C-alpha positions as a printed NumPy array, in Angstrom:
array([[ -23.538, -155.796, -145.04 ],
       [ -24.506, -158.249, -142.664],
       [ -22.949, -158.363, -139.28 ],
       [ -22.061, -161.541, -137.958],
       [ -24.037, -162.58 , -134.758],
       [ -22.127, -163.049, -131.667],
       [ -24.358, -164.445, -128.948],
       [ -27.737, -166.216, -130.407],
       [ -30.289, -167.357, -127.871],
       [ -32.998, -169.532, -129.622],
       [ -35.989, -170.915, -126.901],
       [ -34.141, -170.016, -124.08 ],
       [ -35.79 , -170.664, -120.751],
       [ -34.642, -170.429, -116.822],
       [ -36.979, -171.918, -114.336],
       [ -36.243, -172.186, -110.918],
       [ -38.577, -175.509, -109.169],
       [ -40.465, -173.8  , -105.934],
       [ -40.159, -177.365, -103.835],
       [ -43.174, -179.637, -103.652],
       [ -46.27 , -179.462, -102.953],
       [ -48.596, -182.639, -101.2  ],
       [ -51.34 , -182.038, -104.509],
       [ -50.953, -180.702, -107.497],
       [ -48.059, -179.532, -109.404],
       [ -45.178, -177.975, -107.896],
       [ -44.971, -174.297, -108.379],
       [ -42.131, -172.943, -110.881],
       [ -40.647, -169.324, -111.006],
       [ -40.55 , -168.867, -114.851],
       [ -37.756, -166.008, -114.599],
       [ -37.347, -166.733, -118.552],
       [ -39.376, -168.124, -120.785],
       [ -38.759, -168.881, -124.182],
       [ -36.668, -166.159, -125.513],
       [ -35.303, -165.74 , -128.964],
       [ -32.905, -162.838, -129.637],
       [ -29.619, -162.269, -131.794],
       [ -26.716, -159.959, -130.447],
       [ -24.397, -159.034, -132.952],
       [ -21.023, -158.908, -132.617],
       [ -19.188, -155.248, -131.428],
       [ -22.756, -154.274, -130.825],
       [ -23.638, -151.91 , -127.173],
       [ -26.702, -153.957, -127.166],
       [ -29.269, -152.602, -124.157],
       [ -32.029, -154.829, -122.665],
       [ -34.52 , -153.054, -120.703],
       [ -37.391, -153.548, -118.557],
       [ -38.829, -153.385, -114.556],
       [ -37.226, -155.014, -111.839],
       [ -38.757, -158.444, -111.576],
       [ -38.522, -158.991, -115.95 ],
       [ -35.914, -161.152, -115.885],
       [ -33.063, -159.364, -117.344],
       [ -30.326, -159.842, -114.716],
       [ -31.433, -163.712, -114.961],
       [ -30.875, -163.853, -119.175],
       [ -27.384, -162.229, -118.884],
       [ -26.619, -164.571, -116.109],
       [ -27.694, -167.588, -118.244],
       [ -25.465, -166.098, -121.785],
       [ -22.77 , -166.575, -119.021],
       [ -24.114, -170.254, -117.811],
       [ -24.035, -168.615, -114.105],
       [ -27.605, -169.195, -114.404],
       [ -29.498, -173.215, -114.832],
       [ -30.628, -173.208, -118.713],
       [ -33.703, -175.301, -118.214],
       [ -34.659, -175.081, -121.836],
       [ -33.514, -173.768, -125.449],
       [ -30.102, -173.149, -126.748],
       [ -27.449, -170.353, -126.13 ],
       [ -24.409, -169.913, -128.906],
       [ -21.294, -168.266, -128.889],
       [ -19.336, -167.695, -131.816],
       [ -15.998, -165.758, -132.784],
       [ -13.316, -166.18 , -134.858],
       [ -11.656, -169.172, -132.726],
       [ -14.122, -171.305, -131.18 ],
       [ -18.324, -171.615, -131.108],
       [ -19.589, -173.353, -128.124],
       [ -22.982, -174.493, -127.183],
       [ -23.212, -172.819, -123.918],
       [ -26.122, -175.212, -122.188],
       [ -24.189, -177.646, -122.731],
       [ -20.219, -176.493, -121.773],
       [ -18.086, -179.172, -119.798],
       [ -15.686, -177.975, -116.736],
       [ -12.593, -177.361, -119.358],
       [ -15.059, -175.78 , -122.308],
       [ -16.392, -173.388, -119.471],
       [ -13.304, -172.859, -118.343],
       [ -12.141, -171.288, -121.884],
       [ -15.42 , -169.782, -121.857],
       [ -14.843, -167.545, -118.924],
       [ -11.914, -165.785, -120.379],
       [ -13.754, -164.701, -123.533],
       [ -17.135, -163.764, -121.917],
       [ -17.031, -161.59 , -118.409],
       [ -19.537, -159.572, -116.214],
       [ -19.754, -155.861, -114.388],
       [ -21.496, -156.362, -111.609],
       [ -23.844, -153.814, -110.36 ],
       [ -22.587, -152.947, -107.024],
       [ -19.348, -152.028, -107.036],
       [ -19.021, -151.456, -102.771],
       [ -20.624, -155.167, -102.659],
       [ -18.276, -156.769, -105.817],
       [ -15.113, -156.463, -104.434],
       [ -12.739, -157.899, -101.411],
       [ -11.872, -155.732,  -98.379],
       [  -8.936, -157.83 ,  -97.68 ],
       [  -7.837, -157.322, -101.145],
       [  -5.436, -154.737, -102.926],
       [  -6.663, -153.442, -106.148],
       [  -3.602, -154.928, -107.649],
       [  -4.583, -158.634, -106.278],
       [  -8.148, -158.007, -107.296],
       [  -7.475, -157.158, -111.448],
       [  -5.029, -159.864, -111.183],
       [  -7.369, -163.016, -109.537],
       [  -8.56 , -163.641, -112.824],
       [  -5.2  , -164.176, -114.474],
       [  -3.813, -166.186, -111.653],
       [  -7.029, -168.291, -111.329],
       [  -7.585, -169.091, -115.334],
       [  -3.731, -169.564, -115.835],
       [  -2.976, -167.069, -118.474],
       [   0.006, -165.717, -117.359],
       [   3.056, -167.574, -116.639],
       [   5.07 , -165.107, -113.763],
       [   4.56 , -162.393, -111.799],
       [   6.235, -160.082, -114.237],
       [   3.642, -160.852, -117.022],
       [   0.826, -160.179, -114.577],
       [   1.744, -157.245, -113.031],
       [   2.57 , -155.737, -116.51 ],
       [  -0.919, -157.023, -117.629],
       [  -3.047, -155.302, -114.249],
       [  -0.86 , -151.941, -114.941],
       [  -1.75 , -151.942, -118.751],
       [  -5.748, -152.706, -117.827],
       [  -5.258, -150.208, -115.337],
       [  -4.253, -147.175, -117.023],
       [  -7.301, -148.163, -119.624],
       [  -9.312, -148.012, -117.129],
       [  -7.973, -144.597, -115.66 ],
       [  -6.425, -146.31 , -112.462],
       [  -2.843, -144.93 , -111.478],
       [  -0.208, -147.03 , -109.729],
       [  -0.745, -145.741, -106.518],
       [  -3.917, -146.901, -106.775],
       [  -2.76 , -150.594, -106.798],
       [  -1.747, -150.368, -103.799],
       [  -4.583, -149.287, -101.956],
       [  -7.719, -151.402, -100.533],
       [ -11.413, -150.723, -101.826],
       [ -12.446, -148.906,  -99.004],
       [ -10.068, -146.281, -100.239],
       [ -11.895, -145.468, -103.158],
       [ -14.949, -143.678, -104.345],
       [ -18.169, -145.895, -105.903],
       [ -17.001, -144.597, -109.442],
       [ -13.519, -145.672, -108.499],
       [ -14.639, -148.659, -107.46 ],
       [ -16.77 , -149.519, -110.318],
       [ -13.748, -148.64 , -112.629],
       [ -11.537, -151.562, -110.513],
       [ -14.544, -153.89 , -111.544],
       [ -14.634, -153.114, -115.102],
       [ -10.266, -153.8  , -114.863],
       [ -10.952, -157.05 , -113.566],
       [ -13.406, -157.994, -116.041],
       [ -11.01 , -157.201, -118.817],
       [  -7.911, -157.811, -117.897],
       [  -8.514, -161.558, -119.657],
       [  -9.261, -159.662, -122.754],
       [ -13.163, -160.946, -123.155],
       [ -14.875, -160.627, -126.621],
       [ -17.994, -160.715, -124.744],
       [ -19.467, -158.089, -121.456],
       [ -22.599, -158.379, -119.632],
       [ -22.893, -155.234, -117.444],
       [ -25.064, -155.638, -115.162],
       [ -27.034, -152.005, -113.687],
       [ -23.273, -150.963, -113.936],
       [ -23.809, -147.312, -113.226],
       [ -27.888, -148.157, -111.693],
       [ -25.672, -147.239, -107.835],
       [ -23.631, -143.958, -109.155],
       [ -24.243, -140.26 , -108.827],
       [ -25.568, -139.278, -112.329],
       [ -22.518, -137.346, -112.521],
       [ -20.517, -140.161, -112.103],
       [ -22.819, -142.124, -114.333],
       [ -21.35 , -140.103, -116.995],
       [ -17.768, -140.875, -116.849],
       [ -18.193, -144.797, -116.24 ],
       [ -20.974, -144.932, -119.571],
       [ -18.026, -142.957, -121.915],
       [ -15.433, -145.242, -120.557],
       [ -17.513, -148.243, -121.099],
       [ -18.007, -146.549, -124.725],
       [ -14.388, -145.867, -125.426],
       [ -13.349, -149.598, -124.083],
       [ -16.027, -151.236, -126.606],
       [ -14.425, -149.342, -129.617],
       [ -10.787, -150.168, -128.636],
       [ -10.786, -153.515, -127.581],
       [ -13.74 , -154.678, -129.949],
       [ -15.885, -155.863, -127.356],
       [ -19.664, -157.264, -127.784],
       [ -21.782, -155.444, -124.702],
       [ -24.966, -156.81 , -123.372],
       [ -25.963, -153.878, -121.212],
       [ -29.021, -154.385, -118.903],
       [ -30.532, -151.358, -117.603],
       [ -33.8  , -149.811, -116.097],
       [ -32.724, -146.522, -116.829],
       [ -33.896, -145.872, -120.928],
       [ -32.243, -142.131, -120.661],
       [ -28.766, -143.958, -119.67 ],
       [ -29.477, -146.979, -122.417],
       [ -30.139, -144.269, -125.337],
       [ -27.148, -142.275, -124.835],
       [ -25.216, -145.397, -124.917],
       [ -26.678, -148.448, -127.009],
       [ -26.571, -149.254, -130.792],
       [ -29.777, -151.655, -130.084],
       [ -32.515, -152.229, -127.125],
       [ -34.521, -155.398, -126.643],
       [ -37.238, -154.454, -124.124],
       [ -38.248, -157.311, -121.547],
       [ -41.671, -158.069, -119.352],
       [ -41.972, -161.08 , -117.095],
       [ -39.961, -162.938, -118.681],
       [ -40.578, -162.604, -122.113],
       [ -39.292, -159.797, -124.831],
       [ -42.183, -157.707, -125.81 ],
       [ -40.01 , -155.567, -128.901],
       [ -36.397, -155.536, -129.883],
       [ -35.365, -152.841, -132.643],
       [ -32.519, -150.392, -133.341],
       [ -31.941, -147.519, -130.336],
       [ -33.271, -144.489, -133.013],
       [ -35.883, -146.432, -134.239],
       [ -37.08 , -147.673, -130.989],
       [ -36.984, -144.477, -128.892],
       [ -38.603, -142.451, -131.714],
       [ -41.493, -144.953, -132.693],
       [ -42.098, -147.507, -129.688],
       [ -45.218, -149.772, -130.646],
       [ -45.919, -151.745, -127.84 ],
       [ -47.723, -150.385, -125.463],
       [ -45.495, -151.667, -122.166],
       [ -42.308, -149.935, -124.248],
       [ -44.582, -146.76 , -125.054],
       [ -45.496, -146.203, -121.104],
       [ -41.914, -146.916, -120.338],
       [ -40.5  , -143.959, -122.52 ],
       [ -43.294, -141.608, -121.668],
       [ -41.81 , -141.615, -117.925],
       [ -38.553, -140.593, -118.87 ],
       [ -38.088, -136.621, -117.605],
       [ -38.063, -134.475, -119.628],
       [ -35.617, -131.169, -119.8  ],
       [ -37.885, -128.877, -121.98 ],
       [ -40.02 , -127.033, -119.688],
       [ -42.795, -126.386, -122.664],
       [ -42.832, -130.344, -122.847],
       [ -46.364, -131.126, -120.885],
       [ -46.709, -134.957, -122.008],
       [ -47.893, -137.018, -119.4  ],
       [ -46.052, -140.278, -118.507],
       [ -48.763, -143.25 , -118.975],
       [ -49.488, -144.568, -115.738],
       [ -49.553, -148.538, -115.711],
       [ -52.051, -149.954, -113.43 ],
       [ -51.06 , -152.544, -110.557],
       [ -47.655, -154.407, -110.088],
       [ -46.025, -156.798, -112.278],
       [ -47.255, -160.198, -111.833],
       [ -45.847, -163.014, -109.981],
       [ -43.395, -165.059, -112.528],
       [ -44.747, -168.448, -110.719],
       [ -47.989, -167.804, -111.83 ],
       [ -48.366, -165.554, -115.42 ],
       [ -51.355, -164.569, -116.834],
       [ -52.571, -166.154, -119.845],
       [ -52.557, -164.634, -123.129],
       [ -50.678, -161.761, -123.749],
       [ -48.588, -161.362, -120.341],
       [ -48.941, -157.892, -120.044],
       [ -52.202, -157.824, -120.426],
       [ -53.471, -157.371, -116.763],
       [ -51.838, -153.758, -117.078],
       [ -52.587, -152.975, -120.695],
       [ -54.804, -150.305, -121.14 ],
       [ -55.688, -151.191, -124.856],
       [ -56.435, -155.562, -123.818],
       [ -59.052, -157.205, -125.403],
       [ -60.684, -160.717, -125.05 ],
       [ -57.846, -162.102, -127.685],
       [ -55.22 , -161.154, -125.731],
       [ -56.157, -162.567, -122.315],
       [ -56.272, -165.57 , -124.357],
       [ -53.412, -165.721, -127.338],
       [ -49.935, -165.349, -126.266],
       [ -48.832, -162.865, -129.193],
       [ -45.478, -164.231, -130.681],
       [ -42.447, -161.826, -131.285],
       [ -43.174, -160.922, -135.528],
       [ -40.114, -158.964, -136.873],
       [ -42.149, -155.71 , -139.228],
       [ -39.021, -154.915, -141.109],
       [ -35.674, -153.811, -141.116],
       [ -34.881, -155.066, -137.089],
       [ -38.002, -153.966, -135.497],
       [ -39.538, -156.66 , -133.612],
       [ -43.285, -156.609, -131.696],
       [ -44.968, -159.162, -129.271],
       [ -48.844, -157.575, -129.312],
       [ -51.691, -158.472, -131.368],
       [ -52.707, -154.954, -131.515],
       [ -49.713, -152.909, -132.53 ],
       [ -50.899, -151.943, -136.118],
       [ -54.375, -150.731, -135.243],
       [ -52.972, -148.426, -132.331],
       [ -50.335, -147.303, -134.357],
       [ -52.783, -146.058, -137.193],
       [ -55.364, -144.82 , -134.363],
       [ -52.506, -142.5  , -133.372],
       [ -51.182, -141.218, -136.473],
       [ -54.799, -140.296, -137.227],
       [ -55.407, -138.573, -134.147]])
């Protein structure tokens, strides 16, 4: 059975002008470039990548906090589908209470001269959805016990709490509206692993109950295999292979995803693989290579792809690969 697709992203770019320059054309930050990807609905889907990819800046733009310069972005559930590029004030407006965000820092997200109670509520008060005090109070208690926050928490100020405390007062105020649709953003990148734990089965158990679609972006792959149905992998901009968690984690074919999951630790002290080391930094998103974008860091490049851009082919089931090269160093392996 086919599951219906919640977000769709067809062409999608976000470039940010540099100013201008006396000759020649101005410089532009290409944060995303031309992206095509499908999240289906009540999906934990996981996008992946360095700092500097560009993932923070596509969940930003499925929420329009980010300038679509290019492509299309749609939404779709059971009451409405809206063309998110191009929302008015009052379509955004509806928008926002069926798609939220977690942001990453939960000491940074939140108000000092705030009570956790005022802070889960701001989002009722602010989008109208509550008609008296009464309803919103009984709405921030209910979201709050979800969420494993007691009344006497409600009472208190941030600085009160713990970073997984504080993180959990986030994720209340993100769904106290009831979304359909959650970008968290490096939500547990700032906590002790420990506390990693709790926030990632909370998360889990939230998803299942309320039915919500997840866009989770993460650097960490250990944290986005425990906890993602699907994982779209990013570089400069640009999605180099998208396939099921299982499928992706045990047989990664492009070579930026490969030296990605070779660094991940691992626990078995007979396990002596080596993480592939990637050569240099990522380059600058004003000024990408031609051809195959990774390819100043690939060791595998070849003339074609420092010239070809290799497009993003799906190779059955959901399994989809940017490289030219895939195939033959997928064969050279399985021989050796």
């Amino acid at each position: 059975m086919t599951v219906p697709i919640h977000i769709s992203a067809r062409n999608l770019s976000v470039h940010y002008p540099l100013g201008r320059r006396l000759f020649g054309p101005s410089p532009v930050v290409k944060a995303i470039d031309n992206i095509t990807l499908d999240i289906p609905r009540g999906s934990f889907f996981g996008l992946v990548g360095e700092s500097g990819s560009g993932k923070t800046t596509f969940g930003r733009a499925l929420l329009k906090a980010a300038p679509i310069s290019s492509g299309r972005v749609r939404y779709v559930d059971d009451e409405v589908e809206y063309d998110i590029a191009r929302l008015g004030k009052a379509e955004l407006k509806d928008y926002r209470k069926r798609a939220q965000l977690i942001f990453q820092d939960p000491y940074a997200a939140l108000s000092p001269r705030m009570t956790v109670r005022d802070i889960i509520a701001e989002p009722l008060e602010v989008m109208g959805l509550t008609s008296s005090r009464e309803e919103t109070d009984a709405r921030v208690r209910e979201i709050a016990a979800k969420c494993r926050l007691n009344l006497e928490h409600l009472r208190r100020f941030p600085h009160a709490f713990s970073g997984g405390q504080r993180q959990r007062i986030s994720i209340a105020r993100a769904l106290v509206c009831q979304p359909h649709f959650l970008v968290a953003d490096e939500s547990v990148a700032a906590l002790d692993v420990s506390i990693q734990a709790d926030i990632l089965n909370l998360l889990k158990s939230l998803q299942q109950e309320m039915n919500i679609t997840f866009l989770f972006i993460s650097h960490d792959l250990s944290v986005v295999a425990h906890t993602c149905d699907h994982v779209a992998v990013m570089y400069l901009g640009r999605l180099v292979e998208s396939a099921p968690t299982r499928e992706l984690f045990a047989a990664p074919r492009h070579p930026y995803t490969q030296a990605l999951l070779s660094a991940i630790p691992s626990l078995d002290p007979d396990d002596r693989g080596q993480a592939q080391r990637l050569e240099g930094e990522i380059p600058s998103p004003s000024d990408p290579p031609p051809g195959c974008r990774f390819q100043t860091r690939c060791p595998h490049a070849i003339e074609k792809c420092r010239i070809d851009e290799p497009p993003l082919q799906r190779e059955g089931g959901e399994h989809d690969i940017a490289c030219h090269r895939w195939r033959e160093l997928a064969q050279s392996i399985a021989v050796a």
